[in-house]
């Protein structure tokens, strides 16, 4: 009987995730952390949406967070150029073609979303998402894969 309950539950989870699979919710906090370390983007999605929230109490000029997607090989250079760009540019160098997708910088209680075409991703590619607020990317980063 317990086994049957588990089976029914897993079927429910599978069907609900089919609807949610083309987007992900990710949160940043005052401890300079994202609540996700990995994001899987299904190949079946033509577009993928990232919904960023900030569950902390600090303002964006103190503990701002954004979500930026790059090829892992570009991470350090994009982060360094972004730091120099400043908060009013969302810590992203103007016209940076290495940035695949990004949100603006948000502070406590704010939200931001970005939707991008999955055709920008390669299943063989290595991608990293991170926050480009100065000093954050060492902790606030994770891997993204097209699966
Ligand atoms: Zn941050």
PDB file of C-alpha atoms and ligand atoms in Angstrom, residues 64-65 131 133 136 140, ligand 1:
ATOM      1  CA  UNK A  64      22.705  43.547  -4.827  1.00  0.00           C
ATOM      2  CA  UNK A  65      22.219  40.391  -6.868  1.00  0.00           C
ATOM      3  CA  UNK A 131      26.070  37.343  -9.677  1.00  0.00           C
ATOM      4  CA  UNK A 133      28.021  42.391  -7.905  1.00  0.00           C
ATOM      5  CA  UNK A 136      29.943  38.014  -5.117  1.00  0.00           C
ATOM      6  CA  UNK A 140      27.334  33.182  -6.026  1.00  0.00           C
TER       7      UNK A 140
HETATM    8 ZN1  LIG B   1      25.050  39.232  -5.482  1.00  0.00          ZN
END
